[in-house]
Amino acid sequence: MSEPTPKTRFAPSPTGALHLGNLRTALFNALLARGHGGRFVLRIEDTDRERCSPEAAQALMGNLRWLGLDWDEGPEAGGPAPPYHQHERGAIYDAYCARLEAEGHAYPCFCTEQELEMARRAQRAAGQPPRYPGTCARLSAEEVARKRAEGREPALRFRVPPGEEVRFHDRVHGEQRFRTDDLGDFIIRRADGTAAYLFSNAVDDALMGITDVLRGDDHLTNTPRQLLVLAALGLPAPRYGHMGLILGDDGAPLSKRNGSRSVDELEAAGYLPEAILNYLARIGHAYATEAPLGLEGLAEGFDTARLSPSPSRFDPDHLRHWQDEAVQAATAERLRLWLAMDALVPPGYVEELINAVRGNIRFPADGREWAKRVFGPPPALDADAEAAIEAAGAAFFETAAAAAEEGYNRFQGLRGALQERTGRKGKRLLMPLRAALTGRCSGPELQPMVDLMGGERVTARLRRAVEVAAEERAQEG
RNA sequence: GCUCCCAUCGUCUAGCGGUUAGGACGCCGCCCUCUCAAGGCGGAAACAGGGGUUCAAAUCCCCUUGGGAGCGCCA
């Protein structure tokens, strides 16, 4: 018997921006499918109209596409099990709910929020687990009819069979056993008629043919409930794998407080998709290589047996490392689009500039900064640069400017002429030059930058350096 | 409170009964070098604690401790 090709899904609730934890879940599910020639489904879990918005769903899809995590089935892609927005699947849920109710697996519950809240508080106070007390579990048909006649809209609650044990094999944690007595009856349809997560999520996985579900550990204790629902409905259950959660750098759940940023924020900050992907793929999952991988490589090396059950911490330094790797590995063309600095660079020079500065940049702003220093007006001098210029003295720059004006304005020529005329070499020669030309004492190799600048700019900057050095002399004197 | 999950350098991790406990990030040093990066080389840095099982335990079992999750008409 061969393994069926996997079908995985990402089933986000569009309640806000896509964050790293959820994104990793999406990534692993996508990798599992892609690595085995399977299919990846996107399903929007928007049954809670209060909290969900179409804008958030749209943004989320944009994020996934930006990262290259396109889905094979789902919104805007179609597929054999539409619709892929849960808010459009009400009729399906109604039918399954009706069946559960007819077969006694579910019952209407008229308890109000306040009643439930009070019951929970009382249970906690008494040292009891806060579980549904079963108030409406044994309502007679007459009582139900009467309450309905009073105009009260009930929620639908799943009747958890007592005294049983639910077992399943988790791909990450191994064998799991839960006693149904620890569960408590749970809501599968709200009083407003919309389906609740536990129910719609499980039913849709079955209906959409999902074979494998990778999700966070926070769902581990939900699993027996979903298994119970599927069993009552005679629907197949997927294979589950629960991964350790990503925590903040303080060990608390990931949130804005401890450094988590949304995909939107990371994109705005200049992170490349490859950086985010490589970083996330290595949290809770180990690859054989530390080299940066593309989506295909990540999928190829992905193995659920290498998923970690333990929680891990988000580390901004590590993300930055993958950003550096991504920048170094990217083609010049890729960086050109990312840097968006065409307006700052004369046509035809972009690639050369990129290759000159790529080792010194991490974000687009860094690249644009160098573009301006090379091709813009003489750049502002920072304190170190000014000091270096003053230390070299006006005479040095006078000589340099003269040489440039004579035509020694390419790097090698200028360097040779200056060495000959001033007797300076090495650092004593090049540091003042660097300061005068780029405004800073650190940065990419001088040679390509100087040659990219061209004679006019070089001369102008050297002339300015003469003035700066002379002014200083005058002030001191 | 109850149920469940987790535990190797500061962080991400390899390890699945016998290893000098390996790698990566970060940190430190050296090399390269006009500087800063990049790159190369090297260094400091870990099996939470206690009991078992075994000839042998980071690895298997139990307890403690410490983290995390669930117990919602949120997902």
Coordinates of C-alpha atoms (C1' of nucleotides) in Angstrom, one line a residue:
Chain A
M1 CA 0.0 0.0 0.0
S2 CA 1.4 3.3 -1.0
E3 CA 0.9 6.6 0.8
P4 CA -1.8 8.7 -0.7
T5 CA -0.6 12.0 -2.0
P6 CA -1.0 14.5 0.8
K7 CA -3.5 17.3 0.8
T8 CA -2.9 19.9 3.4
R9 CA -4.5 23.2 4.2
F10 CA -4.0 26.6 5.9
A11 CA -7.2 27.7 7.5
P12 CA -6.7 31.1 9.0
S13 CA -9.3 33.3 10.5
P14 CA -9.0 36.7 9.0
T15 CA -9.2 38.7 12.2
G16 CA -6.1 40.8 11.7
A17 CA -2.6 40.8 10.3
L18 CA -0.8 37.6 9.5
H19 CA 1.8 36.9 12.2
L20 CA 4.8 34.7 12.3
G21 CA 3.3 31.8 14.2
N22 CA 0.4 31.4 11.8
L23 CA 2.7 31.9 8.9
R24 CA 4.9 29.0 10.0
T25 CA 1.8 26.8 10.2
A26 CA 1.0 27.8 6.6
L27 CA 4.6 27.2 5.5
F28 CA 4.9 23.7 6.9
N29 CA 1.6 22.7 5.5
A30 CA 2.5 24.0 2.1
L31 CA 5.9 22.3 2.3
L32 CA 4.4 19.0 3.3
A33 CA 2.1 19.1 0.2
R34 CA 4.8 20.4 -2.2
G35 CA 7.4 18.0 -1.1
H36 CA 5.2 15.0 -2.0
G37 CA 3.4 16.3 -5.1
G38 CA 0.3 17.0 -3.1
R39 CA -2.1 19.8 -2.9
F40 CA -2.3 22.8 -0.6
V41 CA -5.7 24.3 0.2
L42 CA -6.5 27.7 1.6
R43 CA -9.7 28.0 3.5
I44 CA -10.9 31.2 5.1
E45 CA -12.4 30.5 8.5
D46 CA -14.7 33.6 8.8
T47 CA -17.7 32.2 10.5
D48 CA -17.4 34.9 13.2
R49 CA -18.6 37.9 11.4
E50 CA -17.9 40.2 14.3
R51 CA -14.2 39.6 14.2
C52 CA -13.5 38.7 10.6
S53 CA -13.2 41.1 7.7
P54 CA -12.9 40.7 4.0
E55 CA -10.0 43.2 4.0
A56 CA -8.0 41.0 6.4
A57 CA -8.7 38.0 4.2
Q58 CA -7.5 39.9 1.2
A59 CA -4.4 41.1 3.0
L60 CA -3.6 37.6 4.1
M61 CA -3.8 36.2 0.6
G62 CA -1.5 39.0 -0.5
N63 CA 1.0 38.0 2.2
L64 CA 0.9 34.4 1.2
R65 CA 1.5 35.3 -2.5
W66 CA 4.3 37.7 -1.6
L67 CA 6.0 34.8 0.2
G68 CA 5.4 32.4 -2.7
L69 CA 3.0 30.3 -0.8
D70 CA 0.4 30.1 -3.5
W71 CA -2.5 27.6 -2.9
D72 CA -3.8 25.0 -5.3
E73 CA -7.3 25.2 -4.1
G74 CA -9.1 28.0 -2.3
P75 CA -10.4 31.5 -2.9
E76 CA -9.5 32.9 -6.3
A77 CA -8.1 29.5 -7.2
G78 CA -11.2 27.4 -7.2
G79 CA -11.2 23.6 -6.6
P80 CA -13.4 20.6 -6.1
A81 CA -14.9 21.5 -2.8
P82 CA -16.1 25.1 -2.9
P83 CA -16.9 27.5 -1.4
Y84 CA -13.6 28.1 0.5
H85 CA -14.9 30.9 2.7
Q86 CA -16.7 29.3 5.6
H87 CA -19.2 32.1 5.8
E88 CA -20.6 30.7 2.6
R89 CA -20.9 27.2 3.8
G90 CA -23.7 27.7 6.2
A91 CA -26.0 25.3 4.4
I92 CA -23.5 22.5 4.6
Y93 CA -23.0 23.0 8.4
D94 CA -26.8 23.2 8.9
A95 CA -27.2 19.8 7.3
Y96 CA -24.6 18.1 9.4
C97 CA -25.8 19.8 12.5
A98 CA -29.3 18.6 11.8
R99 CA -28.0 15.1 11.4
L100 CA -26.2 15.2 14.7
E101 CA -29.2 16.6 16.4
A102 CA -31.5 14.0 14.9
E103 CA -29.2 11.2 16.0
G104 CA -28.9 12.5 19.5
H105 CA -25.3 13.6 19.1
A106 CA -26.2 17.2 19.7
Y107 CA -28.8 19.1 21.6
P108 CA -30.1 22.7 21.7
C109 CA -28.7 24.7 24.6
F110 CA -30.6 27.7 25.9
C111 CA -28.1 28.8 28.5
T112 CA -27.2 32.4 28.4
E113 CA -23.7 33.9 28.5
Q114 CA -24.3 35.1 32.0
E115 CA -25.5 31.7 33.2
L116 CA -22.5 29.9 31.7
E117 CA -20.1 32.5 33.1
M118 CA -21.6 32.1 36.6
A119 CA -21.4 28.3 36.3
R120 CA -17.7 28.5 35.3
R121 CA -16.9 30.9 38.1
A122 CA -18.5 28.6 40.6
Q123 CA -16.7 25.6 39.3
R124 CA -13.3 27.3 39.4
A125 CA -14.1 28.5 42.9
A126 CA -14.9 25.0 43.9
G127 CA -11.6 23.7 42.4
Q128 CA -13.5 22.0 39.6
P129 CA -12.6 22.3 36.0
P130 CA -14.8 24.8 34.3
R131 CA -16.9 22.6 32.0
Y132 CA -20.4 22.8 30.7
P133 CA -22.6 21.5 33.6
G134 CA -25.1 19.8 31.3
T135 CA -28.0 22.0 32.1
C136 CA -29.7 21.6 28.7
A137 CA -28.5 18.1 28.0
R138 CA -31.6 16.4 29.2
L139 CA -34.3 18.8 28.2
S140 CA -37.4 17.1 27.0
A141 CA -38.9 17.8 23.6
E142 CA -41.7 19.7 25.3
E143 CA -39.3 21.9 27.3
V144 CA -37.3 22.6 24.1
A145 CA -40.5 23.5 22.3
R146 CA -41.6 25.8 25.1
K147 CA -38.3 27.6 25.3
R148 CA -38.4 28.0 21.5
A149 CA -41.9 29.4 21.7
E150 CA -40.7 32.0 24.2
G151 CA -38.5 33.2 21.3
R152 CA -35.2 32.0 22.7
E153 CA -32.7 31.0 20.1
P154 CA -30.6 28.0 21.2
A155 CA -27.0 27.2 20.4
L156 CA -26.3 23.6 19.4
R157 CA -24.1 21.6 21.7
F158 CA -22.3 18.4 21.0
R159 CA -23.1 15.6 23.4
V160 CA -19.8 14.1 24.5
P161 CA -20.2 10.4 25.3
P162 CA -19.3 9.7 28.9
G163 CA -16.8 7.1 30.0
E164 CA -14.9 6.7 26.8
E165 CA -11.4 7.3 25.7
V166 CA -10.3 9.0 22.5
R167 CA -7.0 7.8 21.1
F168 CA -5.1 9.0 18.2
H169 CA -1.6 9.1 16.8
D170 CA 0.0 12.5 16.6
R171 CA 2.9 12.6 14.1
V172 CA 4.9 14.8 16.4
H173 CA 3.9 13.7 19.9
G174 CA 3.1 10.1 19.3
E175 CA 0.2 8.3 20.9
Q176 CA -2.4 10.4 22.6
R177 CA -5.2 9.4 24.9
F178 CA -8.0 11.6 26.3
R179 CA -10.9 10.6 28.5
T180 CA -14.2 12.0 27.3
D181 CA -15.1 12.6 30.9
D182 CA -12.6 15.4 30.9
L183 CA -14.1 17.1 27.9
G184 CA -17.5 18.6 28.6
D185 CA -20.2 19.2 25.9
F186 CA -19.2 21.9 23.5
I187 CA -20.9 24.3 21.2
I188 CA -20.9 23.4 17.5
R189 CA -23.4 26.1 16.3
R190 CA -23.9 29.5 17.8
A191 CA -27.3 30.9 18.7
D192 CA -27.1 33.1 15.6
G193 CA -26.9 30.0 13.5
T194 CA -23.2 30.2 12.5
A195 CA -21.0 27.2 12.9
A196 CA -18.3 27.1 15.6
Y197 CA -14.7 26.4 14.9
L198 CA -14.3 23.0 16.4
F199 CA -17.1 21.8 14.2
S200 CA -16.7 23.6 10.9
N201 CA -13.0 23.1 10.9
A202 CA -13.2 19.4 11.3
V203 CA -16.1 19.0 8.9
D204 CA -14.4 21.0 6.2
D205 CA -11.2 19.1 6.5
A206 CA -13.1 15.9 5.9
L207 CA -15.2 17.4 3.1
M208 CA -12.2 18.9 1.4
G209 CA -10.3 15.7 1.5
I210 CA -7.5 17.0 3.8
T211 CA -5.2 14.2 4.6
D212 CA -2.7 15.9 6.9
V213 CA -3.1 18.7 9.4
L214 CA -0.1 20.4 10.9
R215 CA -1.0 22.9 13.5
G216 CA 0.2 24.4 16.8
D217 CA 0.3 22.6 20.1
D218 CA -2.6 24.8 21.2
H219 CA -4.9 22.6 19.2
L220 CA -3.7 19.3 20.7
T221 CA -6.5 19.2 23.3
N222 CA -9.0 20.2 20.7
T223 CA -8.3 17.2 18.7
P224 CA -10.3 14.7 20.7
R225 CA -13.3 16.9 20.4
Q226 CA -13.0 17.1 16.6
L227 CA -12.4 13.4 16.4
L228 CA -15.6 12.8 18.3
V229 CA -17.5 15.0 15.9
L230 CA -16.1 13.3 12.8
A231 CA -16.8 9.9 14.3
A232 CA -20.4 10.8 15.0
L233 CA -20.7 12.0 11.4
G234 CA -18.9 9.0 10.0
L235 CA -16.4 11.3 8.3
P236 CA -12.7 10.5 7.9
A237 CA -10.2 12.2 10.1
P238 CA -6.9 13.6 8.8
R239 CA -3.5 12.7 10.3
Y240 CA -2.7 15.3 12.9
G241 CA 0.7 16.7 13.9
H242 CA 1.0 19.3 16.6
M243 CA 4.1 21.5 16.7
G244 CA 5.6 23.4 19.5
L245 CA 4.5 27.0 19.6
I246 CA 6.8 29.9 18.9
L247 CA 7.2 32.0 22.0
G248 CA 8.5 35.6 22.3
D249 CA 12.1 36.3 23.3
D250 CA 10.8 36.5 26.9
G251 CA 9.3 33.0 26.8
A252 CA 5.8 34.3 26.8
P253 CA 3.4 33.6 23.9
L254 CA 4.4 35.5 20.8
S255 CA 2.9 39.0 20.7
K256 CA 3.7 42.5 19.7
R257 CA 5.2 43.1 23.2
N258 CA 8.0 40.6 22.7
G259 CA 9.1 41.3 19.2
S260 CA 6.7 39.6 17.0
R261 CA 5.9 41.5 13.9
S262 CA 3.3 40.9 11.2
V263 CA 4.3 39.9 7.7
D264 CA 3.2 43.3 6.6
E265 CA 5.6 44.9 9.0
L266 CA 8.5 42.7 8.0
E267 CA 7.9 43.4 4.4
A268 CA 7.7 47.2 5.1
A269 CA 11.0 46.9 7.1
G270 CA 12.6 45.4 4.0
Y271 CA 12.8 41.7 4.9
L272 CA 13.0 39.4 1.9
P273 CA 10.5 36.6 1.7
E274 CA 13.4 34.1 1.4
A275 CA 14.7 35.4 4.8
I276 CA 11.4 34.9 6.5
L277 CA 10.8 31.5 5.0
N278 CA 14.3 30.2 5.8
Y279 CA 14.1 31.4 9.3
L280 CA 10.6 30.1 10.0
A281 CA 11.3 26.7 8.4
R282 CA 14.0 26.2 10.9
I283 CA 12.0 26.9 14.0
G284 CA 10.7 23.6 15.2
H285 CA 12.1 21.8 12.2
A286 CA 15.7 20.8 11.4
Y287 CA 17.3 20.8 8.0
A288 CA 20.4 19.0 7.0
T289 CA 21.9 22.2 5.7
E290 CA 22.4 25.7 7.1
A291 CA 22.6 27.0 3.6
P292 CA 19.7 29.2 2.5
L293 CA 17.1 27.2 0.6
G294 CA 14.4 28.2 -1.9
L295 CA 10.9 27.0 -1.5
E296 CA 11.6 23.9 -3.6
G297 CA 14.6 23.1 -1.4
L298 CA 12.7 23.7 1.7
A299 CA 9.9 21.4 0.5
E300 CA 12.4 18.7 -0.5
G301 CA 14.1 18.7 2.8
F302 CA 10.9 19.0 4.8
D303 CA 10.1 15.9 6.9
T304 CA 7.4 15.6 9.5
A305 CA 9.7 13.3 11.4
R306 CA 12.0 16.2 12.0
L307 CA 9.3 18.4 13.6
S308 CA 9.9 19.3 17.1
P309 CA 7.4 18.9 19.9
S310 CA 9.0 21.6 22.1
P311 CA 8.2 25.3 22.0
S312 CA 10.9 27.6 20.7
R313 CA 11.6 31.3 21.0
F314 CA 11.5 34.0 18.3
D315 CA 15.0 35.4 17.8
P316 CA 15.2 38.6 15.8
D317 CA 19.0 38.2 15.5
H318 CA 18.5 34.9 13.8
L319 CA 15.9 36.4 11.4
R320 CA 18.5 39.1 10.5
H321 CA 21.0 36.4 9.8
W322 CA 18.7 34.8 7.2
Q323 CA 18.1 38.3 5.8
D324 CA 21.8 38.6 5.2
E325 CA 22.0 35.2 3.7
A326 CA 19.1 36.1 1.4
V327 CA 20.7 39.3 0.3
Q328 CA 24.0 37.6 -0.5
A329 CA 22.3 34.8 -2.3
A330 CA 19.9 37.0 -4.4
T331 CA 20.6 37.8 -8.0
A332 CA 21.4 41.4 -8.9
E333 CA 18.0 41.5 -10.7
R334 CA 16.2 40.4 -7.7
L335 CA 17.9 43.0 -5.6
R336 CA 17.2 45.7 -8.2
L337 CA 13.5 45.2 -7.7
W338 CA 13.9 45.0 -3.9
L339 CA 16.1 48.1 -3.6
A340 CA 13.8 50.2 -5.9
M341 CA 16.6 52.7 -6.4
D342 CA 16.5 53.0 -10.2
A343 CA 15.6 56.7 -9.8
L344 CA 18.8 57.3 -7.8
V345 CA 21.1 55.6 -10.3
P346 CA 22.0 56.6 -13.9
P347 CA 20.6 54.0 -16.3
G348 CA 22.9 51.1 -16.9
Y349 CA 24.8 51.4 -13.6
V350 CA 22.4 49.7 -11.2
E351 CA 23.8 46.2 -11.4
E352 CA 27.3 47.4 -10.9
L353 CA 26.3 49.4 -7.9
I354 CA 24.5 46.5 -6.5
N355 CA 27.4 44.2 -6.7
A356 CA 29.6 46.9 -5.2
V357 CA 27.5 47.4 -2.1
R358 CA 25.6 44.1 -1.6
G359 CA 28.0 42.9 1.1
N360 CA 27.2 46.1 3.1
I361 CA 23.5 46.2 2.9
R362 CA 20.8 44.5 4.8
F363 CA 17.7 46.5 3.9
P364 CA 16.7 48.6 0.9
A365 CA 17.3 51.8 2.7
D366 CA 21.0 50.8 3.1
G367 CA 21.3 50.3 -0.6
R368 CA 19.6 53.6 -1.5
E369 CA 21.9 55.3 1.0
W370 CA 24.9 54.2 -0.9
A371 CA 23.3 55.0 -4.2
K372 CA 22.9 58.6 -3.0
R373 CA 26.4 58.8 -1.7
V374 CA 27.7 57.6 -5.1
F375 CA 25.5 59.3 -7.5
G376 CA 23.9 62.1 -5.6
P377 CA 25.3 65.6 -4.6
P378 CA 28.4 65.5 -2.4
P379 CA 27.1 63.6 0.7
A380 CA 27.0 65.0 4.2
L381 CA 30.2 64.3 6.1
D382 CA 29.8 62.4 9.3
A383 CA 32.0 63.3 12.3
D384 CA 34.7 60.7 11.5
A385 CA 34.9 61.7 7.9
E386 CA 35.3 65.3 8.7
A387 CA 38.0 64.5 11.2
A388 CA 39.8 62.4 8.6
I389 CA 39.6 65.2 6.1
E390 CA 40.9 67.7 8.5
A391 CA 43.7 65.4 9.5
A392 CA 44.8 64.9 5.9
G393 CA 44.8 68.7 5.3
A394 CA 43.9 71.0 2.5
A395 CA 47.1 70.4 0.6
F396 CA 46.4 66.7 0.2
F397 CA 43.0 67.4 -1.3
E398 CA 44.4 70.2 -3.5
T399 CA 46.8 67.7 -4.9
A400 CA 44.0 65.1 -5.3
A401 CA 41.6 67.6 -6.9
A402 CA 44.3 68.7 -9.3
A403 CA 45.1 65.1 -10.3
A404 CA 41.4 64.4 -10.9
E405 CA 41.1 67.5 -13.0
E406 CA 44.0 66.4 -15.1
G407 CA 42.1 63.2 -15.8
Y408 CA 43.3 60.9 -13.0
N409 CA 39.7 60.4 -11.9
R410 CA 39.4 56.7 -12.2
F411 CA 40.3 54.9 -9.0
Q412 CA 43.6 53.3 -10.1
G413 CA 44.8 56.4 -11.8
L414 CA 43.9 58.7 -8.9
R415 CA 45.4 56.4 -6.5
G416 CA 48.7 56.1 -8.5
A417 CA 49.0 59.8 -9.1
L418 CA 48.3 60.6 -5.4
Q419 CA 50.7 58.1 -4.1
E420 CA 53.4 59.5 -6.4
R421 CA 52.7 63.1 -5.5
T422 CA 52.0 62.9 -1.8
G423 CA 54.2 59.9 -0.9
R424 CA 51.2 58.6 1.0
K425 CA 49.9 55.1 0.5
G426 CA 47.6 52.5 2.1
K427 CA 45.4 53.7 4.8
R428 CA 46.9 57.2 5.0
L429 CA 46.0 57.7 1.3
L430 CA 42.7 55.9 1.0
M431 CA 41.0 56.8 4.2
P432 CA 40.9 60.6 3.6
L433 CA 39.9 59.8 0.0
R434 CA 37.1 57.6 1.3
A435 CA 36.0 60.2 3.7
A436 CA 35.9 63.0 1.1
L437 CA 34.3 60.9 -1.6
T438 CA 31.6 59.0 0.4
G439 CA 31.2 61.1 3.6
R440 CA 32.0 58.2 5.8
C441 CA 35.0 56.2 7.0
S442 CA 33.4 52.8 6.5
G443 CA 31.7 51.2 3.6
P444 CA 32.1 49.1 0.5
E445 CA 35.3 48.8 -1.4
L446 CA 36.4 52.2 -2.8
Q447 CA 37.4 51.2 -6.3
P448 CA 34.1 50.3 -7.8
M449 CA 32.4 53.2 -6.0
V450 CA 34.9 55.8 -7.3
D451 CA 34.7 54.4 -10.8
L452 CA 30.9 54.5 -10.7
M453 CA 31.0 58.1 -9.5
G454 CA 32.7 59.5 -12.5
G455 CA 35.2 62.3 -12.9
E456 CA 32.9 65.2 -12.3
R457 CA 31.5 64.0 -9.0
V458 CA 35.0 62.9 -7.8
T459 CA 36.4 66.3 -8.6
A460 CA 33.5 68.1 -6.9
R461 CA 33.9 66.1 -3.8
L462 CA 37.6 66.6 -3.6
R463 CA 37.2 70.3 -4.1
R464 CA 34.7 70.4 -1.3
A465 CA 37.2 68.5 0.9
V466 CA 39.8 71.2 0.2
E467 CA 37.4 73.8 1.5
V468 CA 36.4 71.8 4.5
A469 CA 40.1 71.2 5.5
A470 CA 41.0 74.9 4.8
E471 CA 38.0 76.2 6.8
E472 CA 39.1 74.1 9.8
R473 CA 42.6 75.4 9.5
A474 CA 41.2 79.0 9.4
Q475 CA 39.1 78.5 12.4
E476 CA 41.9 77.0 14.4
G477 CA 44.2 79.8 13.4
Chain B
rG1 C1' -8.1 24.0 40.1
rC2 C1' -8.3 20.0 36.4
rU3 C1' -6.5 17.7 31.8
rC4 C1' -2.7 17.8 28.3
rC5 C1' 2.1 19.2 26.1
rC6 C1' 7.3 20.4 26.6
rA7 C1' 12.7 20.5 28.8
rU8 C1' 20.7 19.7 25.1
rC9 C1' 25.2 26.0 24.9
rG10 C1' 22.0 32.9 26.0
rU11 C1' 18.9 31.5 21.2
rC12 C1' 17.6 27.8 17.0
rU13 C1' 19.0 22.8 16.9
rA14 C1' 21.7 17.5 15.9
rG15 C1' 21.6 13.3 19.0
rC16 C1' 16.8 8.5 18.9
rG17 C1' 21.7 3.2 25.0
rG18 C1' 28.3 3.3 24.1
rU19 C1' 30.0 10.5 20.6
rU20 C1' 36.2 14.3 22.7
rA21 C1' 27.8 15.9 23.2
rG22 C1' 28.0 18.2 16.6
rG23 C1' 26.2 22.5 13.7
rA24 C1' 24.0 27.5 13.2
rC25 C1' 22.8 32.6 15.3
rG26 C1' 24.8 36.0 18.7
rC27 C1' 29.5 37.0 21.4
rC28 C1' 35.1 37.1 21.5
rG29 C1' 39.9 36.5 18.9
rC30 C1' 42.9 35.9 14.4
rC31 C1' 43.5 36.2 9.0
rC32 C1' 42.2 39.0 4.6
rU33 C1' 42.1 44.3 4.0
rC34 C1' 41.9 51.4 2.6
rU35 C1' 37.6 51.1 6.4
rC36 C1' 33.0 48.7 7.8
rA37 C1' 30.9 44.6 6.1
rA38 C1' 31.2 40.0 3.5
rG39 C1' 34.5 35.7 3.5
rG40 C1' 38.1 32.2 6.0
rC41 C1' 40.0 30.2 10.6
rG42 C1' 39.8 29.6 15.9
rG43 C1' 37.6 30.3 21.0
rA44 C1' 34.2 30.6 25.3
rA45 C1' 29.3 28.5 25.9
rA46 C1' 24.6 23.1 27.1
rC47 C1' 22.4 17.7 28.6
rA48 C1' 17.1 21.7 34.7
rG49 C1' 17.4 18.6 39.6
rG50 C1' 16.6 13.9 42.0
rG51 C1' 15.6 8.8 41.8
rG52 C1' 15.4 4.3 39.2
rU53 C1' 16.2 0.5 34.7
rU54 C1' 21.0 -1.1 32.4
rC55 C1' 27.6 -3.6 32.0
rA56 C1' 26.6 1.4 30.0
rA57 C1' 21.7 6.9 30.1
rA58 C1' 21.5 13.5 27.1
rU59 C1' 18.9 9.2 25.1
rC60 C1' 14.1 4.5 28.6
rC61 C1' 10.8 5.0 33.3
rC62 C1' 9.1 7.8 37.7
rC63 C1' 9.1 12.2 40.8
rU64 C1' 10.3 17.4 41.5
rU65 C1' 11.1 22.0 39.3
rG66 C1' 10.4 25.3 35.4
rG67 C1' 7.8 26.8 30.9
rG68 C1' 3.4 26.4 27.6
rA69 C1' -1.6 25.0 26.0
rG70 C1' -6.7 23.7 26.7
rC71 C1' -11.0 23.7 29.9
rG72 C1' -15.2 30.1 25.3
rC73 C1' -21.8 30.9 21.6
rC74 C1' -12.5 32.9 19.7
rA75 C1' -10.0 30.3 16.2

